[in-house]
Short mmCIF file of C-alpha atoms in Angstrom, two decimals:
data_model
loop_
_atom_site.label_atom_id
_atom_site.label_comp_id
_atom_site.label_asym_id
_atom_site.label_seq_id
_atom_site.Cartn_x
_atom_site.Cartn_y
_atom_site.Cartn_z
CA UNK U 4 -107.31 144.35 95.61
CA UNK U 5 -108.55 148.58 95.85
CA UNK U 6 -110.92 150.21 94.07
CA UNK U 7 -110.07 153.21 95.37
CA UNK U 8 -108.51 155.67 92.94
CA UNK U 9 -105.21 156.70 91.74
CA UNK U 10 -104.54 160.66 91.92
CA UNK U 11 -102.88 162.75 89.85
CA UNK U 12 -101.35 165.99 90.00
CA UNK U 13 -99.71 168.74 88.71
CA UNK U 14 -100.82 172.70 88.21
CA UNK U 15 -102.33 172.58 84.60
CA UNK U 16 -101.97 170.26 81.91
CA UNK U 17 -98.54 168.90 81.33
CA UNK U 18 -99.63 166.23 83.40
CA UNK U 19 -102.34 165.19 81.25
CA UNK U 20 -98.86 163.38 79.44
CA UNK U 21 -98.64 160.76 82.82
CA UNK U 22 -102.12 160.29 83.24
CA UNK U 23 -102.54 159.90 79.71
CA UNK U 24 -99.68 156.57 79.68
CA UNK U 25 -101.47 155.81 82.80
CA UNK U 26 -104.69 155.00 80.96
CA UNK U 27 -102.76 153.42 78.28
CA UNK U 28 -100.81 151.17 80.70
CA UNK U 29 -103.36 150.78 83.36
CA UNK U 30 -107.25 151.41 81.47
CA UNK U 31 -108.60 149.25 84.61
CA UNK U 32 -108.34 151.64 87.49
CA UNK U 33 -110.26 154.59 88.79
CA UNK U 34 -108.96 158.19 88.13
CA UNK U 35 -108.68 161.55 89.84
CA UNK U 36 -106.61 164.56 88.26
CA UNK U 37 -106.55 167.63 89.63
CA UNK U 38 -104.81 170.57 88.79
CA UNK U 39 -104.14 173.73 90.88
CA UNK U 40 -104.87 175.58 87.34
CA UNK U 41 -105.88 178.98 88.99
CA UNK U 42 -102.15 178.98 90.33
CA UNK U 43 -100.75 177.95 87.67
CA UNK U 44 -97.80 178.31 86.15
CA UNK U 45 -95.99 177.22 89.52
CA UNK U 46 -91.93 177.54 88.30
CA UNK U 47 -91.68 181.48 88.54
CA UNK U 48 -92.82 180.99 92.60
CA UNK U 49 -90.89 180.52 95.41
CA UNK U 50 -90.27 177.04 97.14
CA UNK U 51 -92.04 177.43 100.04
CA UNK U 52 -95.63 178.55 98.47
CA UNK U 53 -94.31 175.75 95.59
CA UNK U 54 -94.77 173.33 99.52
CA UNK U 55 -97.46 175.33 100.50
CA UNK U 56 -99.99 175.17 97.14
CA UNK U 57 -98.71 170.79 97.09
CA UNK U 58 -100.20 170.47 100.53
CA UNK U 59 -103.16 171.63 99.90
CA UNK U 60 -104.12 169.77 96.69
CA UNK U 61 -102.58 166.50 98.59
CA UNK U 62 -105.08 167.06 101.35
CA UNK U 63 -107.94 167.37 99.25
CA UNK U 64 -106.51 164.41 97.10
CA UNK U 65 -106.22 162.04 100.23
CA UNK U 66 -109.78 163.32 101.03
CA UNK U 67 -110.93 161.51 97.32
CA UNK U 68 -109.80 158.44 99.50
CA UNK U 69 -107.00 157.92 96.81
CA UNK U 70 -104.91 155.22 96.98
CA UNK U 71 -101.54 156.11 95.58
CA UNK U 72 -100.97 160.12 94.98
CA UNK U 73 -98.70 160.32 91.06
CA UNK U 74 -96.82 163.66 91.45
CA UNK U 75 -97.20 164.50 87.33
CA UNK U 76 -95.25 167.59 87.28
CA UNK U 77 -91.50 168.02 87.23
CA UNK U 78 -91.70 171.41 89.90
CA UNK U 79 -93.49 169.82 91.94
CA UNK U 80 -91.73 166.57 92.18
CA UNK U 81 -88.38 168.46 92.34
CA UNK U 82 -89.61 170.46 95.56
CA UNK U 83 -92.64 168.49 97.12
CA UNK U 84 -90.96 165.25 96.55
CA UNK U 85 -89.07 164.52 99.50
CA UNK U 86 -91.86 166.06 101.96
CA UNK U 87 -94.05 163.97 100.30
CA UNK U 88 -93.07 160.97 100.41
CA UNK U 89 -92.33 161.44 104.50
CA UNK U 90 -95.87 162.52 105.27
CA UNK U 91 -98.05 161.15 104.00
CA UNK U 92 -99.39 157.46 104.38
CA UNK U 93 -99.67 156.48 100.66
CA UNK U 94 -97.69 155.94 98.33
CA UNK U 95 -96.39 158.64 96.03
CA UNK U 96 -94.37 158.38 93.00
CA UNK U 97 -92.65 161.81 90.77
CA UNK U 98 -91.25 162.14 87.80
CA UNK U 99 -88.01 162.77 88.20
CA UNK U 100 -86.67 159.10 89.95
CA UNK U 101 -89.25 156.42 87.06
CA UNK U 102 -87.25 159.22 84.30
CA UNK U 103 -83.58 158.98 86.22
CA UNK U 104 -83.82 154.48 86.38
CA UNK U 105 -84.65 154.26 82.66
CA UNK U 106 -81.80 156.51 81.66
CA UNK U 107 -79.70 154.31 83.75
CA UNK U 108 -81.21 151.08 82.69
CA UNK U 109 -81.23 151.56 78.64
CA UNK U 110 -77.62 150.72 79.43
CA UNK U 111 -74.63 152.35 77.17
CA UNK U 112 -76.28 156.46 77.31
CA UNK U 113 -72.80 158.17 77.35
CA UNK U 114 -73.88 161.60 75.76
CA UNK U 115 -77.32 162.58 77.59
CA UNK U 116 -79.39 165.30 76.49
CA UNK U 117 -81.94 166.57 79.11
CA UNK U 118 -84.57 169.37 77.90
CA UNK U 119 -87.17 170.81 80.49
CA UNK U 120 -88.15 174.42 81.87
CA UNK U 121 -85.61 177.21 83.19
CA UNK U 122 -86.32 175.85 86.78
CA UNK U 123 -86.00 171.83 85.85
CA UNK U 124 -82.52 172.57 84.87
CA UNK U 125 -81.49 174.83 86.96
CA UNK U 126 -83.13 172.91 90.29
CA UNK U 127 -80.36 170.13 88.95
CA UNK U 128 -82.71 168.03 90.77
CA UNK U 129 -82.09 165.51 87.28
CA UNK U 130 -78.38 166.17 86.99
CA UNK U 131 -77.54 165.31 90.36
CA UNK U 132 -79.20 161.86 90.81
CA UNK U 133 -78.15 161.32 87.10
CA UNK U 134 -74.24 162.28 88.48
CA UNK U 135 -75.06 159.89 91.29
CA UNK U 136 -75.80 156.43 88.99
CA UNK U 137 -72.90 157.63 86.40
CA UNK U 138 -70.82 159.89 86.99
CA UNK U 139 -69.44 159.63 83.60
CA UNK U 140 -72.56 160.61 82.22
CA UNK U 141 -71.95 163.85 80.24
CA UNK U 142 -75.10 165.78 80.43
CA UNK U 143 -76.09 169.21 77.89
CA UNK U 144 -78.92 170.42 79.40
CA UNK U 145 -81.38 172.53 77.17
CA UNK U 146 -83.67 175.19 78.91
CA UNK U 147 -86.68 175.24 76.17
CA UNK U 148 -89.47 177.90 77.09
CA UNK U 149 -90.89 177.87 73.95
CA UNK U 150 -91.80 173.85 73.84
CA UNK U 151 -94.58 174.02 77.04
CA UNK U 152 -96.38 177.81 74.92
CA UNK U 153 -96.10 175.92 71.87
CA UNK U 154 -97.95 172.96 73.89
CA UNK U 155 -99.77 175.03 76.12
CA UNK U 156 -100.98 177.16 72.84
CA UNK U 157 -102.55 173.69 71.58
CA UNK U 158 -99.69 174.32 68.34
CA UNK U 159 -98.13 170.94 68.66
CA UNK U 160 -97.61 169.27 65.35
CA UNK U 161 -97.34 172.76 63.14
CA UNK U 162 -94.64 173.45 61.37
CA UNK U 163 -94.66 176.37 64.32
CA UNK U 164 -93.36 173.59 66.23
CA UNK U 165 -90.96 171.68 63.28
CA UNK U 166 -88.83 174.35 62.75
CA UNK U 167 -88.58 175.47 67.29
CA UNK U 168 -87.61 171.85 67.56
CA UNK U 169 -85.09 172.35 64.99
CA UNK U 170 -83.74 175.90 66.66
CA UNK U 171 -83.59 174.15 70.34
CA UNK U 172 -82.16 170.73 69.24
CA UNK U 173 -80.08 171.04 65.74
CA UNK U 174 -76.58 170.51 67.48
CA UNK U 175 -78.04 167.54 69.14
CA UNK U 176 -78.80 166.05 66.75
CA UNK U 177 -75.38 166.92 64.71
CA UNK U 178 -73.77 165.56 68.16
CA UNK U 179 -72.66 161.66 69.44
CA UNK U 180 -75.39 161.98 71.69
CA UNK U 181 -77.10 158.83 72.48
CA UNK U 182 -80.40 159.54 74.15
CA UNK U 183 -82.60 162.62 74.87
CA UNK U 184 -84.96 162.43 77.95
CA UNK U 185 -88.03 164.66 78.06
CA UNK U 186 -87.87 166.87 81.79
CA UNK U 187 -90.78 168.75 81.28
CA UNK U 188 -93.98 166.35 80.95
CA UNK U 189 -95.17 168.87 78.52
CA UNK U 190 -92.92 167.27 75.72
CA UNK U 191 -94.11 163.95 75.14
CA UNK U 192 -97.28 165.90 73.29
CA UNK U 193 -94.19 167.05 70.71
CA UNK U 194 -92.75 163.15 70.53
CA UNK U 195 -93.67 162.68 67.35
CA UNK U 196 -91.76 165.42 65.30
CA UNK U 197 -88.63 165.35 68.17
CA UNK U 198 -88.45 161.69 67.15
CA UNK U 199 -88.53 162.64 63.17
CA UNK U 200 -85.94 165.36 63.70
CA UNK U 201 -83.40 163.35 65.70
CA UNK U 202 -84.02 160.11 63.45
CA UNK U 203 -83.49 156.44 65.13
CA UNK U 204 -79.82 157.48 65.98
CA UNK U 205 -81.32 159.25 69.22
CA UNK U 206 -82.71 156.94 71.64
CA UNK U 207 -86.37 159.40 73.20
CA UNK U 208 -86.37 158.71 77.51
CA UNK U 209 -90.38 160.26 78.32
CA UNK U 210 -90.10 159.78 82.49
CA UNK U 211 -94.18 160.01 81.70
CA UNK U 212 -93.89 156.79 80.12
CA UNK U 213 -91.67 155.05 82.94
CA UNK U 214 -93.75 156.82 86.01
CA UNK U 215 -97.05 154.22 84.11
CA UNK U 216 -94.75 151.73 83.80
CA UNK U 217 -93.52 151.31 87.66
CA UNK U 218 -97.12 153.05 88.77
CA UNK U 219 -98.03 149.67 87.86
CA UNK U 220 -95.59 148.27 89.11
CA UNK U 221 -96.20 149.22 92.49
CA UNK U 222 -100.14 148.89 92.24
CA UNK U 223 -98.67 145.08 91.83
CA UNK U 224 -96.57 144.44 94.31
CA UNK U 225 -98.28 145.61 96.78
CA UNK U 226 -101.69 143.78 95.40
CA UNK U 227 -103.53 147.42 95.21
CA UNK U 228 -105.04 146.94 91.34
CA UNK U 229 -108.45 147.28 90.87
CA UNK U 230 -110.73 144.00 91.33
CA UNK U 231 -113.72 145.57 89.40
CA UNK U 232 -113.05 146.26 86.09
CA UNK U 233 -115.99 147.17 84.60
CA UNK U 234 -117.51 151.17 84.88
CA UNK U 235 -113.77 152.63 85.82
CA UNK U 236 -113.57 156.37 84.82
CA UNK U 237 -111.91 159.17 85.39
CA UNK U 238 -112.41 162.10 86.87
CA UNK U 239 -111.09 165.84 86.59
CA UNK U 240 -111.14 168.68 89.09
CA UNK U 241 -109.63 172.43 88.44
CA UNK U 242 -109.27 175.39 90.62
CA UNK U 243 -109.74 177.89 87.79
CA UNK U 244 -112.46 178.00 85.33
CA UNK U 245 -113.26 174.51 84.23
CA UNK U 246 -114.17 175.07 80.43
CA UNK U 247 -110.92 176.83 79.64
CA UNK U 248 -109.23 173.86 81.04
CA UNK U 249 -111.64 171.40 79.00
CA UNK U 250 -110.75 172.87 76.11
CA UNK U 251 -107.14 172.88 76.55
CA UNK U 252 -106.76 169.32 77.50
CA UNK U 253 -109.26 167.38 76.10
CA UNK U 254 -107.14 167.89 73.13
CA UNK U 255 -104.84 165.08 74.48
CA UNK U 256 -107.38 163.48 76.69
CA UNK U 257 -111.30 161.99 76.57
CA UNK U 258 -112.64 163.73 78.72
CA UNK U 259 -116.32 164.05 80.27
CA UNK U 260 -116.94 166.26 82.56
CA UNK U 261 -114.52 169.31 84.61
CA UNK U 262 -114.84 170.14 88.46
CA UNK U 263 -114.25 173.37 89.56
CA UNK U 264 -113.01 172.90 92.88
CA UNK U 265 -112.44 175.82 95.60
CA UNK U 266 -108.63 175.04 97.16
CA UNK U 267 -106.27 177.76 98.74
CA UNK U 268 -106.16 181.34 98.69
CA UNK U 269 -106.35 183.01 96.00
CA UNK G 1 -86.40 222.07 86.97
CA UNK G 2 -85.98 218.62 88.96
CA UNK G 3 -82.98 216.71 88.48
CA UNK G 4 -84.22 213.73 90.44
CA UNK G 5 -85.01 210.76 88.06
CA UNK G 6 -87.86 208.59 86.40
CA UNK G 7 -89.13 205.67 88.56
CA UNK G 8 -90.17 202.69 85.77
CA UNK G 9 -91.34 199.14 87.09
CA UNK G 10 -92.23 196.11 85.54
CA UNK G 11 -92.06 192.48 86.67
CA UNK G 12 -89.70 191.30 84.23
CA UNK G 13 -88.53 192.37 80.26
CA UNK G 14 -91.44 194.07 78.94
CA UNK G 15 -91.42 197.24 81.03
CA UNK G 16 -87.77 198.01 78.63
CA UNK G 17 -89.53 198.78 75.64
CA UNK G 18 -91.17 202.22 77.36
CA UNK G 19 -88.03 203.06 79.14
CA UNK G 20 -86.35 202.41 75.60
CA UNK G 21 -89.22 205.20 74.27
CA UNK G 22 -88.46 206.63 77.36
CA UNK G 23 -85.14 207.46 75.98
CA UNK G 24 -85.64 207.86 72.81
CA UNK G 25 -87.94 210.65 73.54
CA UNK G 26 -86.67 212.58 76.53
CA UNK G 27 -82.89 211.39 76.23
CA UNK G 28 -82.28 213.97 79.49
CA UNK G 29 -83.44 212.14 82.37
CA UNK G 30 -81.80 210.38 84.23
CA UNK G 31 -83.57 206.81 85.60
CA UNK G 32 -84.81 203.61 87.15
CA UNK G 33 -85.48 200.44 86.51
CA UNK G 34 -86.67 197.88 89.15
CA UNK G 35 -88.11 194.43 87.47
CA UNK G 36 -88.99 192.06 89.76
CA UNK G 37 -87.18 189.01 88.39
CA UNK G 38 -87.19 187.16 91.47
CA UNK G 39 -91.31 186.76 90.95
CA UNK G 40 -92.20 187.36 86.94
CA UNK G 41 -94.80 187.09 86.01
CA UNK G 42 -97.39 188.59 87.69
CA UNK G 43 -99.96 187.51 85.09
CA UNK G 44 -101.14 185.01 86.53
CA UNK G 45 -101.30 185.58 90.22
CA UNK G 46 -103.75 186.52 91.50
CA UNK G 47 -104.87 190.49 92.63
CA UNK G 48 -104.08 190.40 96.33
CA UNK G 49 -100.46 189.50 95.52
CA UNK G 50 -100.07 191.72 92.25
CA UNK G 51 -101.34 194.98 94.85
CA UNK G 52 -98.58 194.01 96.91
CA UNK G 53 -95.96 192.49 94.88
CA UNK G 54 -96.43 196.64 93.62
CA UNK G 55 -96.12 198.51 96.89
CA UNK G 56 -93.43 197.19 97.58
CA UNK G 57 -91.58 197.68 94.42
CA UNK G 58 -93.11 201.29 94.27
CA UNK G 59 -91.79 201.92 98.10
CA UNK G 60 -88.18 200.72 96.90
CA UNK G 61 -88.55 203.27 94.01
CA UNK G 62 -89.23 206.18 96.53
CA UNK G 63 -87.14 205.85 98.04
CA UNK G 64 -84.43 206.29 95.62
CA UNK G 65 -86.23 209.41 95.26
CA UNK G 66 -87.82 209.03 91.98
CA UNK G 67 -90.19 212.36 90.35
CA UNK G 68 -92.54 210.19 88.84
CA UNK G 69 -93.64 206.68 88.54
CA UNK G 70 -94.09 204.41 85.25
CA UNK G 71 -96.28 201.52 85.69
CA UNK G 72 -94.14 200.18 82.51
CA UNK G 73 -96.68 196.82 82.76
CA UNK G 74 -100.66 196.48 81.45
CA UNK G 75 -101.24 193.58 84.23
CA UNK G 76 -99.61 196.23 87.38
CA UNK G 77 -102.10 198.95 85.51
CA UNK G 78 -104.77 197.17 84.97
CA UNK G 79 -104.33 195.74 89.48
CA UNK G 80 -102.14 198.85 90.95
CA UNK G 81 -102.71 202.01 89.05
CA UNK G 82 -106.12 202.97 91.11
CA UNK G 83 -104.45 202.40 94.02
CA UNK G 84 -101.66 204.01 93.38
CA UNK G 85 -102.81 207.29 92.52
CA UNK G 86 -104.09 207.35 95.37
CA UNK G 87 -101.49 206.93 97.46
CA UNK G 88 -97.95 208.24 96.37
CA UNK G 89 -97.82 211.78 96.03
CA UNK G 90 -95.49 212.00 92.66
CA UNK G 91 -97.37 211.42 89.61
CA UNK G 92 -98.07 208.29 88.44
CA UNK G 93 -98.20 206.86 84.62
CA UNK G 94 -99.41 203.93 83.38
CA UNK G 95 -99.03 202.07 80.14
CA UNK G 96 -103.24 201.54 79.07
CA UNK G 97 -104.50 205.13 79.37
CA UNK G 98 -102.18 206.36 77.29
CA UNK G 99 -102.96 204.09 74.42
CA UNK G 100 -106.61 204.16 75.15
CA UNK G 101 -105.84 208.08 74.19
CA UNK G 102 -104.07 207.24 71.01
CA UNK G 103 -106.14 205.31 69.65
CA UNK G 104 -108.87 208.12 70.65
CA UNK G 105 -107.18 210.36 69.17
CA UNK G 106 -106.13 208.88 65.48
CA UNK G 107 -109.71 209.33 64.47
CA UNK G 108 -111.95 207.37 61.84
CA UNK G 109 -110.89 204.41 63.97
CA UNK G 110 -114.39 201.78 63.83
CA UNK G 111 -112.69 198.17 64.08
CA UNK G 112 -109.75 197.47 66.13
CA UNK G 113 -107.18 194.36 66.94
CA UNK G 114 -106.24 194.39 70.80
CA UNK G 115 -103.39 192.02 71.06
CA UNK G 116 -102.51 190.89 74.80
CA UNK G 117 -101.72 188.69 77.15
CA UNK G 118 -104.44 186.61 78.35
CA UNK G 119 -104.45 187.99 81.53
CA UNK G 120 -104.36 191.64 79.76
CA UNK G 121 -107.50 190.76 77.34
CA UNK G 122 -109.64 188.69 79.90
CA UNK G 123 -109.25 192.17 82.59
CA UNK G 124 -111.22 194.30 80.03
CA UNK G 125 -109.19 196.97 80.94
CA UNK G 126 -108.58 198.42 77.80
CA UNK G 127 -111.79 197.44 76.17
CA UNK G 128 -113.69 198.89 78.53
CA UNK G 129 -112.07 201.55 78.85
CA UNK G 130 -112.12 202.14 74.78
CA UNK G 131 -115.52 201.49 74.69
CA UNK G 132 -116.94 204.61 77.46
CA UNK G 133 -114.30 206.58 74.38
CA UNK G 134 -116.26 205.00 71.74
CA UNK G 135 -119.10 203.01 72.34
CA UNK G 136 -119.71 202.13 68.21
CA UNK G 137 -116.09 200.50 67.94
CA UNK G 138 -115.49 197.30 67.47
CA UNK G 139 -112.90 195.66 69.38
CA UNK G 140 -111.50 191.88 68.63
CA UNK G 141 -109.45 190.93 71.18
CA UNK G 142 -106.83 187.77 71.25
CA UNK G 143 -104.59 186.77 73.65
CA UNK G 144 -100.70 185.84 71.78
CA UNK G 145 -99.08 184.05 74.12
CA UNK G 146 -96.75 182.76 71.89
CA UNK G 147 -95.38 186.78 70.64
CA UNK G 148 -94.35 186.75 74.19
CA UNK G 149 -92.65 183.40 74.79
CA UNK G 150 -90.17 184.59 71.52
CA UNK G 151 -89.73 187.40 73.03
CA UNK G 152 -88.40 186.40 76.14
CA UNK G 153 -86.25 183.83 74.23
CA UNK G 154 -84.41 186.56 71.98
CA UNK G 155 -85.80 184.90 68.71
CA UNK G 156 -87.70 188.75 67.35
CA UNK G 157 -86.89 188.87 64.44
CA UNK G 158 -86.66 185.10 63.65
CA UNK G 159 -88.62 182.81 60.74
CA UNK G 160 -90.42 181.54 63.63
CA UNK G 161 -91.47 184.90 64.80
CA UNK G 162 -93.09 185.35 60.77
CA UNK G 163 -94.84 182.33 61.38
CA UNK G 164 -96.31 183.19 64.68
CA UNK G 165 -96.80 186.80 63.81
CA UNK G 166 -98.61 185.63 60.53
CA UNK G 167 -100.53 182.48 62.11
CA UNK G 168 -102.30 185.09 65.05
CA UNK G 169 -102.77 188.31 62.78
CA UNK G 170 -103.99 186.10 59.00
CA UNK G 171 -107.50 187.02 59.81
CA UNK G 172 -106.56 190.82 61.45
CA UNK G 173 -105.29 191.16 57.41
CA UNK G 174 -107.91 189.84 56.00
CA UNK G 175 -110.30 191.35 57.21
CA UNK G 176 -111.11 195.59 57.05
CA UNK G 177 -109.47 196.33 59.94
CA UNK G 178 -108.01 199.68 60.70
CA UNK G 179 -105.59 199.78 62.79
CA UNK G 180 -104.06 197.25 65.83
CA UNK G 181 -103.11 198.02 69.47
CA UNK G 182 -100.22 196.33 71.07
CA UNK G 183 -101.89 195.29 74.64
CA UNK G 184 -97.92 193.65 75.73
CA UNK G 185 -94.93 195.14 76.06
CA UNK G 186 -93.34 192.50 75.32
CA UNK G 187 -94.31 193.31 71.25
CA UNK G 188 -93.04 196.08 70.47
CA UNK G 189 -89.80 194.14 69.83
CA UNK G 190 -92.01 192.69 67.40
CA UNK G 191 -92.70 195.56 65.79
CA UNK G 192 -91.36 195.37 62.42
CA UNK G 193 -92.32 192.12 61.73
CA UNK G 194 -95.73 192.83 62.76
CA UNK G 195 -95.79 195.84 60.76
CA UNK G 196 -94.10 194.26 57.92
CA UNK G 197 -97.01 191.51 57.63
CA UNK G 198 -99.48 193.64 57.49
CA UNK G 199 -99.00 196.09 55.94
CA UNK G 200 -99.59 200.36 55.91
CA UNK G 201 -102.89 198.91 55.43
CA UNK G 202 -103.50 198.66 59.43
CA UNK G 203 -102.50 200.90 62.14
CA UNK G 204 -100.31 199.96 64.38
CA UNK G 205 -100.64 202.02 67.71
CA UNK G 206 -97.30 201.41 71.07
CA UNK G 207 -98.46 202.37 74.20
CA UNK G 208 -95.11 202.25 74.78
CA UNK G 209 -94.38 205.61 72.59
CA UNK G 210 -97.42 207.22 73.64
CA UNK G 211 -96.72 206.74 77.23
CA UNK G 212 -93.44 208.12 76.73
CA UNK G 213 -95.45 211.36 75.25
CA UNK G 214 -97.67 211.76 78.07
CA UNK G 215 -94.17 211.46 80.92
CA UNK G 216 -92.40 213.97 78.64
CA UNK G 217 -96.42 216.24 78.26
CA UNK G 218 -96.37 216.01 82.03
CA UNK G 219 -92.35 216.63 82.97
CA UNK G 220 -92.75 219.77 80.94
CA UNK G 221 -96.28 220.92 82.40
CA UNK G 222 -94.73 220.40 85.64
CA UNK G 223 -92.00 221.67 85.02
CA UNK G 224 -90.19 219.30 86.46
CA UNK G 225 -88.20 218.40 83.30
CA UNK G 226 -84.22 217.45 84.16
CA UNK G 227 -81.78 220.81 84.82
CA UNK G 228 -78.65 218.56 84.33
CA UNK G 229 -78.28 218.05 80.56
CA UNK G 230 -75.41 216.16 80.67
CA UNK G 231 -74.23 212.58 82.94
CA UNK G 232 -77.46 211.32 83.11
CA UNK G 233 -77.98 208.06 83.36
CA UNK G 234 -80.05 204.67 83.87
CA UNK G 235 -79.42 202.46 87.07
CA UNK G 236 -81.05 199.14 87.01
CA UNK G 237 -81.82 196.85 89.75
CA UNK G 238 -84.12 193.19 89.96
CA UNK G 239 -84.74 191.38 92.63
CA UNK G 240 -82.81 188.04 91.51
CA UNK G 241 -80.20 186.64 89.30
CA UNK G 242 -78.43 190.15 87.73
CA UNK G 243 -76.73 187.97 84.99
CA UNK G 244 -80.07 186.19 83.81
CA UNK G 245 -81.49 189.61 83.35
CA UNK G 246 -78.86 191.35 81.94
CA UNK G 247 -78.70 188.85 79.28
CA UNK G 248 -82.12 188.95 77.46
CA UNK G 249 -81.28 192.96 77.98
CA UNK G 250 -78.55 194.05 76.72
CA UNK G 251 -80.52 193.24 73.54
CA UNK G 252 -83.14 195.59 74.17
CA UNK G 253 -81.24 198.31 75.62
CA UNK G 254 -78.00 199.94 76.31
CA UNK G 255 -76.80 198.37 79.74
CA UNK G 256 -73.56 199.00 82.37
CA UNK G 257 -74.41 197.27 85.69
CA UNK G 258 -77.09 195.65 87.32
CA UNK G 259 -78.68 195.56 91.16
CA UNK G 260 -79.58 192.83 92.00
CA UNK G 261 -81.47 194.25 95.39
CA UNK G 262 -83.73 192.06 98.04
CA UNK G 263 -87.01 193.27 98.15
CA UNK G 264 -90.23 191.19 99.99
CA UNK G 265 -90.51 187.95 101.14
CA UNK G 266 -89.66 185.24 98.60
#
């Protein structure tokens, strides 16, 4: 039993879909979410910079005495995961491996659509891991940057998001694709509209959901579940303005207070 | 008479709308366009970083023996213009002042809509300069990030861009607004659709157009127009992949070859 908090890190609001899944699947845990909003987005930055920012974020979370680290961001997972599992002394969970394992375990997926940011598609992190698990898998990867913008703008569920989803995914629907993986933490916000458009014929795999499942298993297997079931809470820290974060984030999760912290150079 | 090239700098493709206006208004000049595509977007970065990147870009252009520098980017103009006019020995032109002067010279604008990125809106650069020129002006500023994304994606002129324009500008249309200023270099790509939606009742002011006009005047007044009218050309340099830039950029301007250059640390 261990009532220390679980640390969840993202550069911005995308990781809130992972946080949301954790709260849903493991409601009795204390959580700390840190978003490096002063330096979001990480995607276009050089690798060395992303690694440096990630180390700063993780140092902050470690100081808050977290028991597990969840990297709730595909970009950071792609770049910093290997470094972090070797250099910190608590369990570390990224979003890529759980998503990949879910594809492998789903059974009988021959053709998979992979939607993500340009950076994630080009990093080949998902593709390489998926091919390693199943060399015969056919992957059609597509960068869908407008799906990120529309979530950031708070326009999920509108006619505009519907049209954008159609434009990106029409040929996925027309083809005999078996499943699609939401390889960007922003995309689960659009899951209902994506599912409605693709219909039941195409399975949707959500790494956020899978990450929460694996986290639950890790807590249980390591016997570090929270013993005190009452009064658990979720604290939010950001490196930029709290109000700005809160106004967008509270569309995705319940938020009380957001704390501003000075981390790294501006 | 001076047949040296004009240098045009942006972090990405937005500045091509300025380049396009320059080519239209002053067709007989040699041009060099440099885009720091390896580090785009500049918007979310700290000021010191943007200033450092801008200096590196300008050093590169000065080495190419340019006769005038055009900063074809609102973010860079807001942050680096004052530094650059004091520290380099050729004429420097940003995009903000020409836009502001156009508003002042249009006459009888009482209410102005300002559309831009979040960073430009929050920098208050346009607003402060406009209020300085006309303390009684009413400015309604609005960040329109999806208009940037849609141009980056190459979806200008579609049903989706039409809906996004409507969503951002409906209340501008409904109000008794006199003019709107396109305070982001991406937005002139959407000008026709914006004009169609707003109708003739609302004047559109395009800083890209105004910047080219001022450039033309500077060349004439300083007697540094190109004497050799034939065989002028436009060279493109980028700090990331040439192909990637070319595929998006050639929707906006004619492009022969794009050269990759290593500028700054990655």
